[in-house]
Amino acid sequence: MRVELSLLLIGGTLLLGFAARMLFERTRIPDVLILMGFGVLLGRHITPDARLFIYHFAPYVGTLALIMILFEGGIHIDPAQALNQLRPSLLLSCLAFAVTALCISALSVLVWGWELMPALLLGTVLGCTSSAIVIPVAKQLAMPETTRTLVDLEAAFSDTVAIVVLLSVIGFAQAHGNVLGDGVVHVVRSFGAAAAVALIISAAWLLVLEYTKDRPLSYLLTFAVIVLLYALVEWLKGSGAIAVLIFGILITESKRLPRWLFIFGTPVPGAARQEAHETLQWFHQEMTFLVRTFFFVYLGLLFEAERLTPAIAWAAVVLSGLIAVGRGSSVYLLRRLLAGHSRWVVSLFLPRGLVSAVLAALPAAHGIPGTDRFLDYTVPVIILTNLMMAGGLLMRPRGSLMPDSLR
């Protein structure tokens, strides 16, 4: 591709991202759909070799976008609200994932005649909500902060649960281990390692920031730390996504640090500290916009229209319907616990994203029979669930963003 054409696409994509964001503010049509649609259009004009090259970069693009989006989501969450919404968000995440995965697995076995193992794997792949999509959309909606915190945390937990469960099921299929016991151990270890490492590094980096906030390149230092944090926690078999979210939540809490910790001299004055914090938020928001714009276009590039047979199209519709049913029934079952939130809004945050697309390729890569076409089902489901969220936001009843207890 010629250099000037590449630059034209880059500049045009950024302008489209800005226009899509402005359109969302006026019409509530998520910019995710517009950017993914643009990616689908671009994908119709690329060669098979270029598409294969794109697939190879999926884990890297998705991980970078996830790190940026989760950190931005974290710095806008109040720690007190995070603790308050921890239990309902974790319960909703686990219940919605379990109900959706079991419904999809039952459909695959009883109706489509699949073997049990690929059916369980498909349910796991499509069971998780996408934090990379939920967090940006929730941030742009005029909803109570408690509800925004709930859906942000729930989406982050959902991605982690899906990754851990999928790897556990694959391990069971290959080694005939204890999938339930291994899964529980992996989930506990994943969350525990994420929380422990994030708390330690957050406390240490808060002290460093107090001396560097008014210096050039302090944001890039923080960005380097969150990338290293993600890599370290993943290396320790923990959830890097949860660690980055916790780090983002805690990194704004320098005012709570006791003064006796500052043994290397006087920290940055209060006014300068606040100005530096606002600068960090502003700059990260700009960087996140850049990364997420190309991320959603990239997600659209994964769609291959020529592989979408009528059978797969109808299957994707049915699977998306089951996802909506699983989400809605889970919210209903937890209605007492979610009494302070709008169940309509919480039910709408069901879109699948790049985590599902990446997970869809793992079973076939591990040689599990009957899983080679998972991506053909997953990408249409990603698009349909995002359309369902967009339609729900456009047709939402008056006052539906408010908690049910106040209506």
GROMACS .gro file of C-alpha atoms in nm:
model
  407
    1MET     CA    1   0.000   0.000   0.000
    2ARG     CA    2   0.131   0.345  -0.091
    3VAL     CA    3   0.242   0.570   0.194
    4GLU     CA    4   0.001   0.851   0.109
    5LEU     CA    5  -0.293   0.607   0.095
    6SER     CA    6  -0.199   0.467   0.436
    7LEU     CA    7  -0.182   0.818   0.582
    8LEU     CA    8  -0.517   0.900   0.422
    9LEU     CA    9  -0.676   0.596   0.591
   10ILE     CA   10  -0.521   0.682   0.928
   11GLY     CA   11  -0.637   1.043   0.918
   12GLY     CA   12  -0.980   0.948   0.787
   13THR     CA   13  -1.023   0.686   1.059
   14LEU     CA   14  -0.946   0.938   1.333
   15LEU     CA   15  -1.191   1.190   1.185
   16LEU     CA   16  -1.453   0.916   1.161
   17GLY     CA   17  -1.390   0.824   1.525
   18PHE     CA   18  -1.445   1.185   1.633
   19ALA     CA   19  -1.759   1.220   1.419
   20ALA     CA   20  -1.895   0.889   1.553
   21ARG     CA   21  -1.842   1.009   1.909
   22MET     CA   22  -2.026   1.333   1.839
   23LEU     CA   23  -2.308   1.137   1.678
   24PHE     CA   24  -2.337   0.918   1.986
   25GLU     CA   25  -2.379   1.224   2.208
   26ARG     CA   26  -2.672   1.337   1.994
   27THR     CA   27  -2.841   1.011   1.890
   28ARG     CA   28  -2.713   0.744   2.137
   29ILE     CA   29  -2.596   0.530   1.842
   30PRO     CA   30  -2.273   0.381   1.983
   31ASP     CA   31  -1.960   0.485   1.794
   32VAL     CA   32  -1.854   0.120   1.823
   33LEU     CA   33  -2.097   0.022   1.547
   34ILE     CA   34  -1.985   0.293   1.307
   35LEU     CA   35  -1.617   0.211   1.354
   36MET     CA   36  -1.677  -0.163   1.323
   37GLY     CA   37  -1.885  -0.102   1.011
   38PHE     CA   38  -1.598   0.095   0.861
   39GLY     CA   39  -1.369  -0.196   0.941
   40VAL     CA   40  -1.606  -0.438   0.768
   41LEU     CA   41  -1.601  -0.218   0.455
   42LEU     CA   42  -1.222  -0.202   0.458
   43GLY     CA   43  -1.206  -0.577   0.503
   44ARG     CA   44  -1.384  -0.634   0.173
   45HIS     CA   45  -1.085  -0.484  -0.010
   46ILE     CA   46  -0.791  -0.662   0.153
   47THR     CA   47  -0.617  -0.974   0.028
   48PRO     CA   48  -0.622  -1.313   0.208
   49ASP     CA   49  -0.254  -1.269   0.297
   50ALA     CA   50  -0.326  -0.929   0.452
   51ARG     CA   51  -0.614  -1.076   0.652
   52LEU     CA   52  -0.393  -1.355   0.783
   53PHE     CA   53  -0.141  -1.089   0.886
   54ILE     CA   54  -0.420  -0.905   1.069
   55TYR     CA   55  -0.522  -1.219   1.259
   56HIS     CA   56  -0.167  -1.263   1.387
   57PHE     CA   57  -0.182  -0.921   1.554
   58ALA     CA   58  -0.520  -0.974   1.722
   59PRO     CA   59  -0.380  -1.057   2.070
   60TYR     CA   60  -0.147  -0.754   2.065
   61VAL     CA   61  -0.404  -0.504   1.942
   62GLY     CA   62  -0.668  -0.636   2.180
   63THR     CA   63  -0.437  -0.637   2.482
   64LEU     CA   64  -0.314  -0.281   2.423
   65ALA     CA   65  -0.670  -0.153   2.379
   66LEU     CA   66  -0.783  -0.342   2.688
   67ILE     CA   67  -0.502  -0.194   2.900
   68MET     CA   68  -0.578   0.162   2.787
   69ILE     CA   69  -0.955   0.132   2.829
   70LEU     CA   70  -0.942  -0.040   3.167
   71PHE     CA   71  -0.698   0.214   3.308
   72GLU     CA   72  -0.917   0.501   3.187
   73GLY     CA   73  -1.220   0.331   3.339
   74GLY     CA   74  -1.034   0.285   3.666
   75ILE     CA   75  -0.926   0.646   3.710
   76HIS     CA   76  -1.291   0.754   3.684
   77ILE     CA   77  -1.416   0.505   3.949
   78ASP     CA   78  -1.434   0.613   4.309
   79PRO     CA   79  -1.270   0.350   4.536
   80ALA     CA   80  -1.558   0.366   4.785
   81GLN     CA   81  -1.809   0.297   4.507
   82ALA     CA   82  -1.589   0.015   4.375
   83LEU     CA   83  -1.594  -0.156   4.715
   84ASN     CA   84  -1.970  -0.100   4.744
   85GLN     CA   85  -2.039  -0.252   4.399
   86LEU     CA   86  -1.780  -0.531   4.423
   87ARG     CA   87  -2.019  -0.803   4.545
   88PRO     CA   88  -2.311  -0.737   4.306
   89SER     CA   89  -2.080  -0.694   4.007
   90LEU     CA   90  -1.894  -1.018   4.078
   91LEU     CA   91  -2.217  -1.213   4.135
   92LEU     CA   92  -2.375  -1.071   3.819
   93SER     CA   93  -2.064  -1.150   3.616
   94CYS     CA   94  -2.044  -1.511   3.732
   95LEU     CA   95  -2.419  -1.576   3.705
   96ALA     CA   96  -2.460  -1.416   3.361
   97PHE     CA   97  -2.157  -1.603   3.233
   98ALA     CA   98  -2.275  -1.938   3.372
   99VAL     CA   99  -2.635  -1.905   3.251
  100THR     CA  100  -2.534  -1.788   2.903
  101ALA     CA  101  -2.262  -2.051   2.861
  102LEU     CA  102  -2.492  -2.333   2.975
  103CYS     CA  103  -2.776  -2.219   2.747
  104ILE     CA  104  -2.545  -2.205   2.444
  105SER     CA  105  -2.391  -2.543   2.533
  106ALA     CA  106  -2.735  -2.703   2.572
  107LEU     CA  107  -2.849  -2.564   2.236
  108SER     CA  108  -2.534  -2.692   2.066
  109VAL     CA  109  -2.578  -3.044   2.206
  110LEU     CA  110  -2.956  -3.089   2.201
  111VAL     CA  111  -3.045  -2.903   1.878
  112TRP     CA  112  -2.731  -2.898   1.664
  113GLY     CA  113  -2.605  -3.241   1.775
  114TRP     CA  114  -2.256  -3.128   1.874
  115GLU     CA  115  -2.024  -3.321   2.103
  116LEU     CA  116  -2.020  -3.199   2.463
  117MET     CA  117  -1.665  -3.058   2.464
  118PRO     CA  118  -1.694  -2.819   2.165
  119ALA     CA  119  -2.039  -2.719   2.292
  120LEU     CA  120  -1.894  -2.621   2.632
  121LEU     CA  121  -1.610  -2.435   2.465
  122LEU     CA  122  -1.844  -2.233   2.240
  123GLY     CA  123  -2.057  -2.142   2.542
  124THR     CA  124  -1.745  -2.025   2.725
  125VAL     CA  125  -1.623  -1.818   2.429
  126LEU     CA  126  -1.957  -1.638   2.396
  127GLY     CA  127  -2.033  -1.617   2.768
  128CYS     CA  128  -1.830  -1.304   2.847
  129THR     CA  129  -1.928  -0.940   2.815
  130SER     CA  130  -1.663  -0.717   2.655
  131SER     CA  131  -1.509  -0.463   2.893
  132ALA     CA  132  -1.338  -0.294   2.598
  133ILE     CA  133  -1.683  -0.204   2.460
  134VAL     CA  134  -1.889  -0.167   2.779
  135ILE     CA  135  -1.659   0.077   2.961
  136PRO     CA  136  -1.638   0.341   2.682
  137VAL     CA  137  -2.013   0.326   2.612
  138ALA     CA  138  -2.106   0.343   2.981
  139LYS     CA  139  -1.876   0.641   3.028
  140GLN     CA  140  -2.067   0.839   2.763
  141LEU     CA  141  -2.414   0.768   2.906
  142ALA     CA  142  -2.579   0.997   3.162
  143MET     CA  143  -2.632   0.727   3.423
  144PRO     CA  144  -2.574   0.718   3.800
  145GLU     CA  145  -2.209   0.665   3.896
  146THR     CA  146  -2.301   0.357   4.098
  147THR     CA  147  -2.452   0.188   3.791
  148ARG     CA  148  -2.155   0.286   3.577
  149THR     CA  149  -1.921   0.137   3.836
  150LEU     CA  150  -2.129  -0.182   3.850
  151VAL     CA  151  -2.123  -0.246   3.474
  152ASP     CA  152  -1.754  -0.151   3.444
  153LEU     CA  153  -1.649  -0.394   3.716
  154GLU     CA  154  -1.885  -0.666   3.593
  155ALA     CA  155  -1.745  -0.647   3.239
  156ALA     CA  156  -1.386  -0.666   3.363
  157PHE     CA  157  -1.469  -0.967   3.581
  158SER     CA  158  -1.651  -1.132   3.290
  159ASP     CA  159  -1.350  -1.120   3.058
  160THR     CA  160  -1.131  -1.271   3.328
  161VAL     CA  161  -1.376  -1.549   3.417
  162ALA     CA  162  -1.411  -1.647   3.049
  163ILE     CA  163  -1.034  -1.667   2.996
  164VAL     CA  164  -0.980  -1.876   3.309
  165VAL     CA  165  -1.272  -2.112   3.242
  166LEU     CA  166  -1.181  -2.161   2.876
  167LEU     CA  167  -0.822  -2.253   2.960
  168SER     CA  168  -0.950  -2.489   3.233
  169VAL     CA  169  -1.189  -2.665   2.992
  170ILE     CA  170  -0.913  -2.697   2.730
  171GLY     CA  171  -0.685  -2.842   2.996
  172PHE     CA  172  -0.957  -3.089   3.095
  173ALA     CA  173  -1.007  -3.191   2.731
  174GLN     CA  174  -0.635  -3.255   2.687
  175ALA     CA  175  -0.543  -3.405   3.025
  176HIS     CA  176  -0.879  -3.521   3.166
  177GLY     CA  177  -0.831  -3.317   3.482
  178ASN     CA  178  -1.083  -3.187   3.734
  179VAL     CA  179  -1.237  -2.902   3.536
  180LEU     CA  180  -1.452  -2.772   3.823
  181GLY     CA  181  -1.179  -2.784   4.087
  182ASP     CA  182  -0.912  -2.650   3.853
  183GLY     CA  183  -1.143  -2.373   3.738
  184VAL     CA  184  -1.220  -2.256   4.092
  185VAL     CA  185  -0.852  -2.263   4.188
  186HIS     CA  186  -0.755  -2.070   3.876
  187VAL     CA  187  -1.024  -1.805   3.934
  188VAL     CA  188  -0.920  -1.752   4.297
  189ARG     CA  189  -0.552  -1.744   4.202
  190SER     CA  190  -0.621  -1.507   3.911
  191PHE     CA  191  -0.814  -1.252   4.117
  192GLY     CA  192  -0.588  -1.290   4.421
  193ALA     CA  193  -0.265  -1.236   4.228
  194ALA     CA  194  -0.416  -0.938   4.046
  195ALA     CA  195  -0.533  -0.768   4.367
  196ALA     CA  196  -0.212  -0.832   4.563
  197VAL     CA  197   0.030  -0.714   4.294
  198ALA     CA  198  -0.189  -0.417   4.196
  199LEU     CA  199  -0.216  -0.298   4.558
  200ILE     CA  200   0.161  -0.316   4.612
  201ILE     CA  201   0.257  -0.146   4.285
  202SER     CA  202  -0.019   0.117   4.321
  203ALA     CA  203   0.105   0.217   4.668
  204ALA     CA  204   0.466   0.233   4.550
  205TRP     CA  205   0.386   0.426   4.233
  206LEU     CA  206   0.168   0.675   4.419
  207LEU     CA  207   0.475   0.773   4.619
  208VAL     CA  208   0.682   0.807   4.302
  209LEU     CA  209   0.414   1.019   4.135
  210GLU     CA  210   0.413   1.263   4.423
  211TYR     CA  211   0.766   1.362   4.320
  212THR     CA  212   0.725   1.340   3.941
  213LYS     CA  213   0.376   1.472   3.866
  214ASP     CA  214   0.505   1.818   3.776
  215ARG     CA  215   0.786   1.683   3.556
  216PRO     CA  216   0.775   1.614   3.180
  217LEU     CA  217   0.696   1.259   3.062
  218SER     CA  218   0.531   1.158   3.392
  219TYR     CA  219   0.236   1.013   3.199
  220LEU     CA  220   0.460   0.795   2.982
  221LEU     CA  221   0.624   0.664   3.298
  222THR     CA  222   0.279   0.572   3.432
  223PHE     CA  223   0.187   0.407   3.103
  224ALA     CA  224   0.508   0.200   3.117
  225VAL     CA  225   0.413   0.091   3.470
  226ILE     CA  226   0.063  -0.026   3.372
  227VAL     CA  227   0.204  -0.226   3.079
  228LEU     CA  228   0.463  -0.386   3.307
  229LEU     CA  229   0.194  -0.448   3.570
  230TYR     CA  230  -0.026  -0.628   3.316
  231ALA     CA  231   0.265  -0.841   3.194
  232LEU     CA  232   0.384  -0.926   3.547
  233VAL     CA  233   0.040  -1.033   3.669
  234GLU     CA  234  -0.022  -1.242   3.358
  235TRP     CA  235   0.319  -1.405   3.409
  236LEU     CA  236   0.212  -1.490   3.765
  237LYS     CA  237  -0.104  -1.656   3.618
  238GLY     CA  238  -0.324  -1.375   3.744
  239SER     CA  239  -0.566  -1.142   3.568
  240GLY     CA  240  -0.376  -0.852   3.416
  241ALA     CA  241  -0.705  -0.683   3.326
  242ILE     CA  242  -0.825  -0.676   3.688
  243ALA     CA  243  -0.482  -0.557   3.804
  244VAL     CA  244  -0.487  -0.262   3.561
  245LEU     CA  245  -0.841  -0.170   3.668
  246ILE     CA  246  -0.744  -0.175   4.037
  247PHE     CA  247  -0.432   0.028   3.961
  248GLY     CA  248  -0.643   0.289   3.782
  249ILE     CA  249  -0.888   0.309   4.073
  250LEU     CA  250  -0.612   0.356   4.332
  251ILE     CA  251  -0.375   0.581   4.139
  252THR     CA  252  -0.589   0.890   4.208
  253GLU     CA  253  -0.583   0.842   4.584
  254SER     CA  254  -0.259   1.025   4.668
  255LYS     CA  255  -0.448   1.250   4.910
  256ARG     CA  256  -0.498   0.949   5.137
  257LEU     CA  257  -0.127   0.873   5.169
  258PRO     CA  258   0.014   0.948   5.516
  259ARG     CA  259   0.275   1.222   5.515
  260TRP     CA  260   0.530   1.009   5.705
  261LEU     CA  261   0.578   0.795   5.393
  262PHE     CA  262   0.753   1.081   5.214
  263ILE     CA  263   1.104   1.017   5.339
  264PHE     CA  264   1.277   1.164   5.033
  265GLY     CA  265   1.160   1.519   5.081
  266THR     CA  266   0.853   1.736   5.032
  267PRO     CA  267   0.604   1.605   4.770
  268VAL     CA  268   0.445   1.816   4.498
  269PRO     CA  269   0.218   2.089   4.650
  270GLY     CA  270  -0.155   2.027   4.653
  271ALA     CA  271  -0.246   2.270   4.371
  272ALA     CA  272   0.027   2.134   4.144
  273ARG     CA  273  -0.077   1.779   4.234
  274GLN     CA  274  -0.437   1.843   4.125
  275GLU     CA  275  -0.327   2.010   3.803
  276ALA     CA  276  -0.090   1.725   3.723
  277HIS     CA  277  -0.364   1.470   3.793
  278GLU     CA  278  -0.603   1.648   3.557
  279THR     CA  279  -0.329   1.656   3.292
  280LEU     CA  280  -0.274   1.281   3.330
  281GLN     CA  281  -0.647   1.214   3.288
  282TRP     CA  282  -0.669   1.443   2.986
  283PHE     CA  283  -0.366   1.296   2.811
  284HIS     CA  284  -0.473   0.937   2.879
  285GLN     CA  285  -0.819   1.014   2.745
  286GLU     CA  286  -0.664   1.140   2.421
  287MET     CA  287  -0.442   0.832   2.391
  288THR     CA  288  -0.731   0.599   2.468
  289PHE     CA  289  -0.941   0.763   2.197
  290LEU     CA  290  -0.660   0.699   1.947
  291VAL     CA  291  -0.616   0.334   2.044
  292ARG     CA  292  -0.984   0.242   2.079
  293THR     CA  293  -1.073   0.404   1.743
  294PHE     CA  294  -0.832   0.178   1.557
  295PHE     CA  295  -0.923  -0.115   1.783
  296PHE     CA  296  -1.289  -0.114   1.678
  297VAL     CA  297  -1.200  -0.069   1.312
  298TYR     CA  298  -0.965  -0.364   1.354
  299LEU     CA  299  -1.248  -0.564   1.507
  300GLY     CA  300  -1.456  -0.502   1.195
  301LEU     CA  301  -1.166  -0.623   0.979
  302LEU     CA  302  -1.199  -0.968   1.138
  303PHE     CA  303  -1.539  -1.015   0.971
  304GLU     CA  304  -1.529  -1.221   0.648
  305ALA     CA  305  -1.855  -1.188   0.456
  306GLU     CA  306  -1.770  -1.477   0.223
  307ARG     CA  307  -1.763  -1.719   0.521
  308LEU     CA  308  -2.106  -1.610   0.643
  309THR     CA  309  -2.330  -1.889   0.512
  310PRO     CA  310  -2.708  -1.878   0.576
  311ALA     CA  311  -2.672  -2.152   0.837
  312ILE     CA  312  -2.407  -1.958   1.030
  313ALA     CA  313  -2.608  -1.635   0.999
  314TRP     CA  314  -2.916  -1.796   1.153
  315ALA     CA  315  -2.702  -1.963   1.417
  316ALA     CA  316  -2.553  -1.623   1.508
  317VAL     CA  317  -2.904  -1.478   1.543
  318VAL     CA  318  -3.010  -1.762   1.774
  319LEU     CA  319  -2.689  -1.737   1.978
  320SER     CA  320  -2.735  -1.362   2.018
  321GLY     CA  321  -3.090  -1.421   2.134
  322LEU     CA  322  -2.968  -1.671   2.393
  323ILE     CA  323  -2.711  -1.418   2.513
  324ALA     CA  324  -2.989  -1.162   2.563
  325VAL     CA  325  -3.204  -1.417   2.746
  326GLY     CA  326  -2.914  -1.524   2.967
  327ARG     CA  327  -2.830  -1.164   3.050
  328GLY     CA  328  -3.187  -1.063   3.120
  329SER     CA  329  -3.267  -1.367   3.332
  330SER     CA  330  -2.950  -1.318   3.539
  331VAL     CA  331  -3.037  -0.956   3.607
  332TYR     CA  332  -3.390  -1.065   3.705
  333LEU     CA  333  -3.264  -1.334   3.942
  334LEU     CA  334  -3.046  -1.072   4.114
  335ARG     CA  335  -3.321  -0.808   4.114
  336ARG     CA  336  -3.311  -0.755   4.491
  337LEU     CA  337  -2.936  -0.711   4.493
  338LEU     CA  338  -2.964  -0.473   4.193
  339ALA     CA  339  -3.255  -0.272   4.334
  340GLY     CA  340  -3.044   0.044   4.331
  341HIS     CA  341  -2.985   0.018   3.956
  342SER     CA  342  -3.191   0.027   3.638
  343ARG     CA  343  -3.234  -0.337   3.537
  344TRP     CA  344  -3.316  -0.224   3.182
  345VAL     CA  345  -2.977  -0.053   3.147
  346VAL     CA  346  -2.778  -0.330   3.317
  347SER     CA  347  -2.944  -0.584   3.085
  348LEU     CA  348  -2.838  -0.386   2.776
  349PHE     CA  349  -2.467  -0.415   2.845
  350LEU     CA  350  -2.430  -0.754   2.676
  351PRO     CA  351  -2.201  -0.691   2.376
  352ARG     CA  352  -1.924  -0.937   2.296
  353GLY     CA  353  -1.586  -0.810   2.173
  354LEU     CA  354  -1.229  -0.893   2.083
  355VAL     CA  355  -1.176  -1.113   2.390
  356SER     CA  356  -1.440  -1.351   2.251
  357ALA     CA  357  -1.277  -1.333   1.907
  358VAL     CA  358  -0.934  -1.416   2.050
  359LEU     CA  359  -1.073  -1.695   2.269
  360ALA     CA  360  -1.258  -1.841   1.968
  361ALA     CA  361  -0.926  -1.924   1.802
  362LEU     CA  362  -0.769  -2.096   2.106
  363PRO     CA  363  -0.954  -2.435   2.105
  364ALA     CA  364  -0.861  -2.507   1.742
  365ALA     CA  365  -0.502  -2.397   1.813
  366HIS     CA  366  -0.493  -2.659   2.091
  367GLY     CA  367  -0.621  -2.927   1.854
  368ILE     CA  368  -0.972  -2.968   2.002
  369PRO     CA  369  -1.191  -3.139   1.736
  370GLY     CA  370  -1.503  -2.958   1.616
  371THR     CA  371  -1.382  -2.608   1.704
  372ASP     CA  372  -1.225  -2.495   1.377
  373ARG     CA  373  -1.520  -2.270   1.279
  374PHE     CA  374  -1.573  -2.096   1.612
  375LEU     CA  375  -1.457  -1.762   1.473
  376ASP     CA  376  -1.719  -1.782   1.197
  377TYR     CA  377  -1.989  -1.790   1.466
  378THR     CA  378  -1.823  -1.543   1.701
  379VAL     CA  379  -1.766  -1.240   1.477
  380PRO     CA  380  -2.132  -1.215   1.361
  381VAL     CA  381  -2.241  -1.253   1.725
  382ILE     CA  382  -2.009  -0.966   1.820
  383ILE     CA  383  -2.173  -0.743   1.560
  384LEU     CA  384  -2.530  -0.852   1.648
  385THR     CA  385  -2.488  -0.805   2.023
  386ASN     CA  386  -2.350  -0.457   1.966
  387LEU     CA  387  -2.650  -0.382   1.746
  388MET     CA  388  -2.880  -0.510   2.021
  389MET     CA  389  -2.717  -0.279   2.274
  390ALA     CA  390  -2.746   0.014   2.033
  391GLY     CA  391  -3.113  -0.062   1.962
  392GLY     CA  392  -3.189  -0.091   2.331
  393LEU     CA  393  -3.027   0.245   2.404
  394LEU     CA  394  -3.220   0.411   2.122
  395MET     CA  395  -3.556   0.262   2.228
  396ARG     CA  396  -3.508   0.287   2.603
  397PRO     CA  397  -3.815   0.406   2.796
  398ARG     CA  398  -3.815   0.752   2.948
  399GLY     CA  399  -3.630   0.754   3.278
  400SER     CA  400  -3.486   0.407   3.221
  401LEU     CA  401  -3.136   0.521   3.314
  402MET     CA  402  -3.250   0.590   3.670
  403PRO     CA  403  -3.257   0.316   3.938
  404ASP     CA  404  -3.575   0.108   3.950
  405SER     CA  405  -3.626   0.208   4.314
  406LEU     CA  406  -3.664   0.575   4.210
  407ARG     CA  407  -3.914   0.524   3.926
   0.00000   0.00000   0.00000
